[in-house]
Tab-separated table of C-alpha atoms and ligand atoms in Angstrom:
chain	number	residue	atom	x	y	z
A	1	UNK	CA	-86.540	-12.200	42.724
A	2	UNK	CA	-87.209	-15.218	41.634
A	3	UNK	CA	-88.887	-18.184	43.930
A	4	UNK	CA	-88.257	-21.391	44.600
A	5	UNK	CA	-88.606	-23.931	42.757
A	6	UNK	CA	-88.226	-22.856	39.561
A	7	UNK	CA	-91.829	-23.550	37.635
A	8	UNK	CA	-89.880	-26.049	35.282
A	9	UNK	CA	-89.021	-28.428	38.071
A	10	UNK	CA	-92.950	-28.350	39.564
A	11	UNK	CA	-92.146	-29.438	42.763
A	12	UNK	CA	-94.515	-28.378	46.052
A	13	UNK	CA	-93.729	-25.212	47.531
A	14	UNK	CA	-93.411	-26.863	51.336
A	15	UNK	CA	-90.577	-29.291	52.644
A	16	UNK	CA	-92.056	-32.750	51.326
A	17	UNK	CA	-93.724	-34.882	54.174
A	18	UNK	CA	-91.168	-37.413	53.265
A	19	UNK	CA	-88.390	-35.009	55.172
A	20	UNK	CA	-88.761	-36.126	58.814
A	21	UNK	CA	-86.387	-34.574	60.024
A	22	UNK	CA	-85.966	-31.320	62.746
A	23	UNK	CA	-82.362	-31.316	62.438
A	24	UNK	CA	-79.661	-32.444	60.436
A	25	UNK	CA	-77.087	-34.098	63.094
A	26	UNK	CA	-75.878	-36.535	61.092
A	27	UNK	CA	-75.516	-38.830	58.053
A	28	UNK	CA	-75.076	-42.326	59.963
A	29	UNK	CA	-79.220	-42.039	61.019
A	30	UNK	CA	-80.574	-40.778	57.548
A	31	UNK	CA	-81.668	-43.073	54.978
A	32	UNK	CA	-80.470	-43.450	51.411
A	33	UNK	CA	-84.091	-42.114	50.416
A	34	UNK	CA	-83.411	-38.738	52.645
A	35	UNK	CA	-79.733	-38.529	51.252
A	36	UNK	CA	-81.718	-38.644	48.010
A	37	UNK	CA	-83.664	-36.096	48.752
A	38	UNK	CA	-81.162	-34.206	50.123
A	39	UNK	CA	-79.011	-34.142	47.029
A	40	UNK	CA	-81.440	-33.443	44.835
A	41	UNK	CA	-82.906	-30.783	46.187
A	42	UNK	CA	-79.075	-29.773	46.138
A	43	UNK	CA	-79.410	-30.083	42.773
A	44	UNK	CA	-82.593	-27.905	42.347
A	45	UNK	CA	-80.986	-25.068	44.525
A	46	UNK	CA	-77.854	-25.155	42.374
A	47	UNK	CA	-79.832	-24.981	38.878
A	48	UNK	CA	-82.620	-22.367	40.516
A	49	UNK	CA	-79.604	-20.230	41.492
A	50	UNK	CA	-78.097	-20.177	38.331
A	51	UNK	CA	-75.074	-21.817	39.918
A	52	UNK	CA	-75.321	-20.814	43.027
A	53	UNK	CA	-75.123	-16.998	42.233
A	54	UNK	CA	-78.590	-15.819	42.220
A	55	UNK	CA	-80.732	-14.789	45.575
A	56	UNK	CA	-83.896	-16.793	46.276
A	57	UNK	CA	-86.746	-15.659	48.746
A	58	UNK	CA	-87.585	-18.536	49.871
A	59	UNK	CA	-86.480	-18.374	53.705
A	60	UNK	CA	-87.636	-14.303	53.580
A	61	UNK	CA	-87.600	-13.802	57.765
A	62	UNK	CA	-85.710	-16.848	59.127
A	63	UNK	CA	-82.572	-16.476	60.898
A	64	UNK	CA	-79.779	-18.452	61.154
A	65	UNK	CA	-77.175	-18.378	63.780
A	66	UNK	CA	-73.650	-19.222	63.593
A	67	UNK	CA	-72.404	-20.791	66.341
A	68	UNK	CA	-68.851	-21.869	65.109
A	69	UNK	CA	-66.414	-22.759	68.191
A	70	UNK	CA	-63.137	-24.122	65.963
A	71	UNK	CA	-61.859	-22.059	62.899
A	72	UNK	CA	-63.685	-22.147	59.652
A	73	UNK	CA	-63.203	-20.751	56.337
A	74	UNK	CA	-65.189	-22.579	53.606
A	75	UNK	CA	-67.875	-23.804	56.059
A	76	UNK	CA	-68.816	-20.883	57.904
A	77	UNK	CA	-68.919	-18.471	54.684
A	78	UNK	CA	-70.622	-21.311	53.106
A	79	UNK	CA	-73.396	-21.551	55.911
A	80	UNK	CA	-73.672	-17.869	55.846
A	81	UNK	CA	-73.820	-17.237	51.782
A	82	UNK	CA	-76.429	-20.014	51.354
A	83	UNK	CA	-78.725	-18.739	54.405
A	84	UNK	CA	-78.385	-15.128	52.433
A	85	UNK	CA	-79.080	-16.799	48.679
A	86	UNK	CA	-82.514	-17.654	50.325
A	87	UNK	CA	-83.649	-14.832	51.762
A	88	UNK	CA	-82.676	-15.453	55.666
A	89	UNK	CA	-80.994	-13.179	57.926
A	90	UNK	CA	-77.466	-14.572	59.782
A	91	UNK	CA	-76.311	-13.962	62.911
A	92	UNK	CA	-72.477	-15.030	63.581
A	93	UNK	CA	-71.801	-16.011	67.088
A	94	UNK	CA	-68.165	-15.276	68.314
A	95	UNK	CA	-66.957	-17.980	71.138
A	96	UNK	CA	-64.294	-15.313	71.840
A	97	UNK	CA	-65.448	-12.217	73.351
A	98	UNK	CA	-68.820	-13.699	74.562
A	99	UNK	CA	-70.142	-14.411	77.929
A	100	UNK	CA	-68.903	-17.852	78.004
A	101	UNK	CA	-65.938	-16.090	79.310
A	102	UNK	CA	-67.545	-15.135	82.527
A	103	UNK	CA	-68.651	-18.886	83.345
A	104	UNK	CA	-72.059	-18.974	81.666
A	105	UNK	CA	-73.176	-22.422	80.414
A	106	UNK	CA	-73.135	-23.498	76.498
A	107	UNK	CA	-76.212	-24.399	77.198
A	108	UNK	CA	-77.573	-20.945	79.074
A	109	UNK	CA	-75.447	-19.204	75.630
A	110	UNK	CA	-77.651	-21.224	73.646
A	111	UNK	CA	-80.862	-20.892	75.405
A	112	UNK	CA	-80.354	-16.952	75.114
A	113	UNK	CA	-79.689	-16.812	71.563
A	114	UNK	CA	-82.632	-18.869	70.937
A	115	UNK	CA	-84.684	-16.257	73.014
A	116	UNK	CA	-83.811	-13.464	70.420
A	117	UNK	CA	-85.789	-15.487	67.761
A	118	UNK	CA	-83.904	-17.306	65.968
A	119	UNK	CA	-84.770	-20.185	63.607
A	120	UNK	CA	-82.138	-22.726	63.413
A	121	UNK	CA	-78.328	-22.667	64.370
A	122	UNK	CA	-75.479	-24.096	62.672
A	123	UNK	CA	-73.375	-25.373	65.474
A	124	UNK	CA	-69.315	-26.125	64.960
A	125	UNK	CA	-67.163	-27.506	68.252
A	126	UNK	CA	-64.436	-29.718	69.165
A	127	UNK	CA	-66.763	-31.819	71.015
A	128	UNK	CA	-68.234	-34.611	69.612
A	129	UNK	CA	-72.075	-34.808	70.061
A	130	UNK	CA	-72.498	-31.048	71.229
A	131	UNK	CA	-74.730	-30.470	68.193
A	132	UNK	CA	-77.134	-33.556	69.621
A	133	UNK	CA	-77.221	-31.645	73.005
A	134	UNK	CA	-78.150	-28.121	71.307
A	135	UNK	CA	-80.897	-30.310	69.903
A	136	UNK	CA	-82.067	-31.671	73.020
A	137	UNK	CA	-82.318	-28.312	74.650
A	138	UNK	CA	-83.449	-25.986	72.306
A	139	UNK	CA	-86.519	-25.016	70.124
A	140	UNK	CA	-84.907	-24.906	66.598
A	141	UNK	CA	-83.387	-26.768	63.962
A	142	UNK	CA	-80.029	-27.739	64.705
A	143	UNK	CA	-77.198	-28.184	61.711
A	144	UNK	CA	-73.768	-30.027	62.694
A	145	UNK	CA	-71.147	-28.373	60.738
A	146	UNK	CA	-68.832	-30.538	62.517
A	147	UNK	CA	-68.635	-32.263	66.042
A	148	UNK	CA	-64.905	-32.681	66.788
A	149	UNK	CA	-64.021	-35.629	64.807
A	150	UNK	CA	-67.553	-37.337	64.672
A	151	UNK	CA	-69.041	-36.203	61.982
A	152	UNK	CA	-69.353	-33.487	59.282
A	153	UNK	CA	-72.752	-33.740	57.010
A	154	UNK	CA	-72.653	-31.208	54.868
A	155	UNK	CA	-69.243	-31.957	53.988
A	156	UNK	CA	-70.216	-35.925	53.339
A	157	UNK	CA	-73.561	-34.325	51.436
A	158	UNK	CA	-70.981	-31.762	49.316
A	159	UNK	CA	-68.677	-34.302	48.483
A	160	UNK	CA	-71.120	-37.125	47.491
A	161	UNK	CA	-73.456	-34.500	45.408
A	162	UNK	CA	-69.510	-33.457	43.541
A	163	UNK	CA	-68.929	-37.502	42.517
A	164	UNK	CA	-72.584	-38.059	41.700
A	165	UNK	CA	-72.812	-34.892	38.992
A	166	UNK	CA	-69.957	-36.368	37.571
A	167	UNK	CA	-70.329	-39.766	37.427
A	168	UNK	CA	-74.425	-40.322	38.208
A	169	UNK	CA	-75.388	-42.607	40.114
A	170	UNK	CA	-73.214	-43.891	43.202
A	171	UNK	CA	-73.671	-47.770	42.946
A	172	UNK	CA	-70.574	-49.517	42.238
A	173	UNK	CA	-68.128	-46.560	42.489
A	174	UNK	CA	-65.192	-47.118	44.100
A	175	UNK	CA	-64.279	-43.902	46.593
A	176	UNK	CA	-60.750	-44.419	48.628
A	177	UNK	CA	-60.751	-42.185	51.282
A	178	UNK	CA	-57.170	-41.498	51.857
A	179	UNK	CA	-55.011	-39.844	55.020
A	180	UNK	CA	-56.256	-39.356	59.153
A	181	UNK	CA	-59.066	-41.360	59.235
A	182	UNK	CA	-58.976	-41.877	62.762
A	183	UNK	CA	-59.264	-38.150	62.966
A	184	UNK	CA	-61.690	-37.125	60.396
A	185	UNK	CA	-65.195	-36.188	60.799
A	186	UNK	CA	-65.268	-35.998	56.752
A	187	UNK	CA	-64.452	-39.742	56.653
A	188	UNK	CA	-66.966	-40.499	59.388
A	189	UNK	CA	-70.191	-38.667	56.925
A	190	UNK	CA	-68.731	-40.192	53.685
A	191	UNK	CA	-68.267	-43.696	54.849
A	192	UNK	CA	-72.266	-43.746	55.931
A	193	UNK	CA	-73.122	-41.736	52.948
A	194	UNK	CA	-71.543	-43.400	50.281
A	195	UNK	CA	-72.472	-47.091	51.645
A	196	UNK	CA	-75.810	-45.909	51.890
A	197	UNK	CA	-76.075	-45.467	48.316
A	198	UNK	CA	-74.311	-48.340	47.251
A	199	UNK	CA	-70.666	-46.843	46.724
A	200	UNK	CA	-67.490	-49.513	47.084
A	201	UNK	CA	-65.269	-47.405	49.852
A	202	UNK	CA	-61.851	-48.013	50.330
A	203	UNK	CA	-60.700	-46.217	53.447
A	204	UNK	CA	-56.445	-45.628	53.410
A	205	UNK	CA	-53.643	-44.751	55.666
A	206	UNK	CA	-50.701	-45.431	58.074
A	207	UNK	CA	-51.784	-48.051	60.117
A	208	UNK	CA	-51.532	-45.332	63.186
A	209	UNK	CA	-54.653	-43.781	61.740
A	210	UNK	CA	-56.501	-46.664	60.214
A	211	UNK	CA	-57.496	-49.724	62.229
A	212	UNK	CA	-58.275	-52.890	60.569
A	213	UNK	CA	-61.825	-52.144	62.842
A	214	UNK	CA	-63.145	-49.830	60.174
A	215	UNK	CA	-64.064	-53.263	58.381
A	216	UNK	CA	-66.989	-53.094	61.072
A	217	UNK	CA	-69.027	-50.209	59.062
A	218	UNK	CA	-68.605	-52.366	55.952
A	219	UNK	CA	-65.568	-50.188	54.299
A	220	UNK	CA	-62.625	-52.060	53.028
A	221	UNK	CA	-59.154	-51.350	54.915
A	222	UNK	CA	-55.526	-50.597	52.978
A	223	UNK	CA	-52.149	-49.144	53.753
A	224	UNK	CA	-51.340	-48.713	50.537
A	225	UNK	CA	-52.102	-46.020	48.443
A	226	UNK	CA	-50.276	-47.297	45.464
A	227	UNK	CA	-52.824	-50.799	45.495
A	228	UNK	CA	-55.819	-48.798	45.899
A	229	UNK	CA	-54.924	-45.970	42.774
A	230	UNK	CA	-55.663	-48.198	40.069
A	231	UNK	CA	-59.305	-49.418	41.498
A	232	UNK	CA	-60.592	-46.805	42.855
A	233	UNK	CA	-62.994	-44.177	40.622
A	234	UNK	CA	-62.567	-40.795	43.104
A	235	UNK	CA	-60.139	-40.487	45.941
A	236	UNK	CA	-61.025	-37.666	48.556
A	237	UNK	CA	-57.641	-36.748	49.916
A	238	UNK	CA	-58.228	-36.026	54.209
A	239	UNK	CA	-56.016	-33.690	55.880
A	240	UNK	CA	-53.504	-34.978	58.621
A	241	UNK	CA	-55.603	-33.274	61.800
A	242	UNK	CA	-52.643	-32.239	64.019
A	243	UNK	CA	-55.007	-30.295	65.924
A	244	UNK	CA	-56.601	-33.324	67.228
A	245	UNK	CA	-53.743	-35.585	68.082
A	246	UNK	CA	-51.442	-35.535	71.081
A	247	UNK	CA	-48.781	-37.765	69.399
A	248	UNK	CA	-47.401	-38.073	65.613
A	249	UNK	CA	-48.595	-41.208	63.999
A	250	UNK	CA	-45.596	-41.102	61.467
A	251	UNK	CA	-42.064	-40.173	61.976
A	252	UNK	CA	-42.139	-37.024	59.566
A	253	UNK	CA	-44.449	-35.638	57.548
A	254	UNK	CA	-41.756	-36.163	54.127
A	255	UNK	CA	-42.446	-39.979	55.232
A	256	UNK	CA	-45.745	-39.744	55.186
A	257	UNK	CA	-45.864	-37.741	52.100
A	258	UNK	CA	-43.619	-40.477	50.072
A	259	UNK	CA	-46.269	-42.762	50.746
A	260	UNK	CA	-49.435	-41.527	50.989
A	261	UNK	CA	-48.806	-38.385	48.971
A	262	UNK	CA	-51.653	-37.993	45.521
A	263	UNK	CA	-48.892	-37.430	43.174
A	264	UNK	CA	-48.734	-36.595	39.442
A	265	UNK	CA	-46.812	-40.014	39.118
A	266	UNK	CA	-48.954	-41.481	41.135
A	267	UNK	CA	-52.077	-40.315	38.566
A	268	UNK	CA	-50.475	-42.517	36.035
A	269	UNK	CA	-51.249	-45.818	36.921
A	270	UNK	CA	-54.714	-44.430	38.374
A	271	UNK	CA	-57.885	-45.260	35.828
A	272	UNK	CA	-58.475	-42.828	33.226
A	273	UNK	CA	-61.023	-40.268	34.323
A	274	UNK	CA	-60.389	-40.423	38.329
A	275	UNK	CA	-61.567	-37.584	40.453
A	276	UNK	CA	-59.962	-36.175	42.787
A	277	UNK	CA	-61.508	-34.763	45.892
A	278	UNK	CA	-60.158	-32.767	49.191
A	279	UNK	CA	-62.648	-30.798	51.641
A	280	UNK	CA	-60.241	-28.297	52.085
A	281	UNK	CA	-57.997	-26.490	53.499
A	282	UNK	CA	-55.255	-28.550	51.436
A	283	UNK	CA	-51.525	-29.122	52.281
A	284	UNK	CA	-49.722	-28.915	49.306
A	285	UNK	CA	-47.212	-31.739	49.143
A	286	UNK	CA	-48.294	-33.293	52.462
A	287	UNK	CA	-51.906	-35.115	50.982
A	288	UNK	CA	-51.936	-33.729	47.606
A	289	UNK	CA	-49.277	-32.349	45.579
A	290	UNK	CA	-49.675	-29.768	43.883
A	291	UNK	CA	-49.684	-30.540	40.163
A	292	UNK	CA	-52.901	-32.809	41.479
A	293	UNK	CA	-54.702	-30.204	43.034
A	294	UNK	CA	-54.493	-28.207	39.970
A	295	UNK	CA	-55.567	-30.911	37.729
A	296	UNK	CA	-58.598	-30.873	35.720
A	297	UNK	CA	-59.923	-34.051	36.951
A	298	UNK	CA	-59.577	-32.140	40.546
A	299	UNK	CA	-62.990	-31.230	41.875
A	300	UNK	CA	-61.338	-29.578	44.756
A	301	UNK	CA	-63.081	-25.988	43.491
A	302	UNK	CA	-66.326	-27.913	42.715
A	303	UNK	CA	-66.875	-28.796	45.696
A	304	UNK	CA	-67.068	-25.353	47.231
A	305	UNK	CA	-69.679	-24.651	44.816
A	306	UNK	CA	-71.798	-27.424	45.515
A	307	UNK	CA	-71.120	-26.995	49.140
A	308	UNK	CA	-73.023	-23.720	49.271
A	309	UNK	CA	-75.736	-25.615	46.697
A	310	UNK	CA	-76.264	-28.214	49.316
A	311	UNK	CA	-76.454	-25.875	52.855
A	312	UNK	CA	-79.084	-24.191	50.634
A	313	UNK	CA	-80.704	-27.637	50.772
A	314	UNK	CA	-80.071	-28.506	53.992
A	315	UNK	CA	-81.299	-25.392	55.544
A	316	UNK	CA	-83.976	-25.461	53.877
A	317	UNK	CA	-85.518	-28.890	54.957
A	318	UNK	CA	-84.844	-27.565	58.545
A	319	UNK	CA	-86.184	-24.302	58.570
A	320	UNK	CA	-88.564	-24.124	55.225
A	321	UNK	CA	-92.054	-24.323	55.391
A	322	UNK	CA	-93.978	-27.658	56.239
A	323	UNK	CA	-96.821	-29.172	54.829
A	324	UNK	CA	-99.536	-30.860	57.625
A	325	UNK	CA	-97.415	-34.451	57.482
A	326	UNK	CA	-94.400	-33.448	58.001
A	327	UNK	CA	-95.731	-31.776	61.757
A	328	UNK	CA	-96.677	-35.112	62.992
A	329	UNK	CA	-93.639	-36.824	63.071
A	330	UNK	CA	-90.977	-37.642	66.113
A	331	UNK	CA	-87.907	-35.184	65.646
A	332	UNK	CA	-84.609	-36.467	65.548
A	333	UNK	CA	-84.399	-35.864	69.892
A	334	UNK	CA	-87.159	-38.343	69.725
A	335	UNK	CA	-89.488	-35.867	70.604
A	336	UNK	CA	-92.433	-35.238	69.000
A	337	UNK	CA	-92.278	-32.412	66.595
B	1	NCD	C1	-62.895	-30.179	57.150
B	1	NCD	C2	-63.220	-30.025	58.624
B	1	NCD	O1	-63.223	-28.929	59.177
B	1	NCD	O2	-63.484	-31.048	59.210
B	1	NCD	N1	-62.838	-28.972	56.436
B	1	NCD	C3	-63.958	-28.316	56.062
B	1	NCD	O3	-64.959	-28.305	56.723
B	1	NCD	N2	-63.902	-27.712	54.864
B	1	NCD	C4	-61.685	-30.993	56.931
B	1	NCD	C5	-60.387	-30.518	57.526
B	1	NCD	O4	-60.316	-29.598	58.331
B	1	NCD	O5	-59.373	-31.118	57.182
């Protein structure tokens, strides 16, 4: 099997000292340096693996729980496939069916997986900020693979890492994020991500699910998709998230899909060469139709690739194996490490 890194890349064989970090909670706290780092150690997974198909060893006896409370498909096979490409063992937590259902804690469900000997836990739930408590009360590194509609890393990491092989480096690419951003934890990651590393971003919607108060993060505001098309480099399509509102912010969905709709018409007053990006699960004809999806500029497919490239990285940096520096510094709980 082979190890990583690859010998051609001569990198060290611990988590560089300049990888603070316990846990990975969130992009809005991590610098552009440690998004850097992050994506190019992406990048070093993704080439070691031969595209992500080849098992590493590198994480040989670490295990990684699952703790997923809202449905998954791409994130939780993701998490799982890239703990498994390095060598670690996964353990998939079921909400449904566990003890939680006879009135013990999240906390006390926590605590006791932690007692089996685990290593880290990747931690889904409608409830923005539960990954921040796990942190705060366990032992091990802690991974948000989304807090209700706070934030989603790994999907802001995935994304970013799809533009950048595509188009290098992020300054002065224009990124619309288009749909529920009121809703979206995806916005949330990409707005700090891509500002971080100097990437124009347009956010776009209804104005039920964009507020001009966006502006305050340093994104530019639109309602209308067919202004933005022609300046805009990559548009990431966002899902309407019924699940998380209690009333419609349109009158029908047609309505909404007239206007905010990617469409192949739309694609022809849109600069040569734009990508288009969705996290997935798409709704054909409601975000993206579905000549778009198909499209070769769409990275839709990419992006589940690099996804798993990326949780490679990120679980890495949380559960590899440190050099001396890196066991000296505060932890993202602000306690020492
Ligand atoms: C996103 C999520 O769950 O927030 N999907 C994903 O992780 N692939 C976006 C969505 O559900 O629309």
């Amino acid at each position: 099997m082979p190890t990583f890194p690859p010998a051609s890349l001569g990198s060290p064989d611990a988590v560089p000292a300049s990888w603070t970090h316990r846990h990975l909670l969130d992009l809005e706290r991590l610098t552009a340096d440690e998004i850097r780092l992050l994506l190019d150690t992406a990048a070093r997974f993704k080439e070691a693996t031969h595209g992500c198909r080849r098992k590493l060893s590198v994480l040989g006896g670490r295990t990684i729980c699952n703790l997923f409370f809202e449905n998954s498909t791409r994130t939780k096979t993701s998490f799982s496939l890239a703990a498994r490409r390095l060598g670690a063992d996964v353990v998939d937590f079921s909400a449904s069916g566990s003890s939680l259902s006879k009135g013990e804690s999240f906390i006390d469900t926590a605590k006791n997986l932690e007692a089996m000997g685990i290593d880290a836990v990747v931690v889904r739930h409608t409830t923005p900020g539960t990954p921040h408590l796990l942190a705060q009360h366990l032992d091990v590194g802690i991974i948000n693979a989304g807090d209700g509609p706070h934030e989603h890393p790994t999907q802001g990491l995935l994304d970013i890492f799809s533009i950048r092989e595509r188009l290098g480096d992020l300054a002065g690419v224009t990124v619309g994020l288009v749909g529920d951003i009121a809703h979206s934890r995806t916005a949330r990651s990409n707005i700090h991500g891509l500002l971080k590393l100097g990437a124009r971003v347009i956010v776009c919607g209804p104005p039920t699910l964009v507020s001009p108060r966006w502006r305050e993060l340093g994104v530019e505001v639109s309602h209308d998709l067919d202004a933005i098309v022609p300046v805009c480099d990559v548009l990431n399509l966002l899902r309407i998230q019924f699940e998380r509102q209690n009333t419609r912010p349109f009158p029908s969905v047609r309505e909404y899909a007239h206007l905010y709709a990617m469409t192949a018409e739309r694609m022809e007053r849109a600069r040569p060469g734009l990508l288009i990006l969705a996290p997935g699960p798409i709704n054909r004809g409601v975000e993206v139709s579905a000549e778009v999806a198909d499209c070769p500029q769409s990275l839709i497919l990419d992006q589940v690739t690099n996804g798993l490239a990326v949780r490679m990285a990120v679980l890495w940096l949380v559960c590899g194996p440190r050099g001396d520096a890196s066991t000296t510094t505060t932890g993202d709980d602000g306690r020492g490490i």
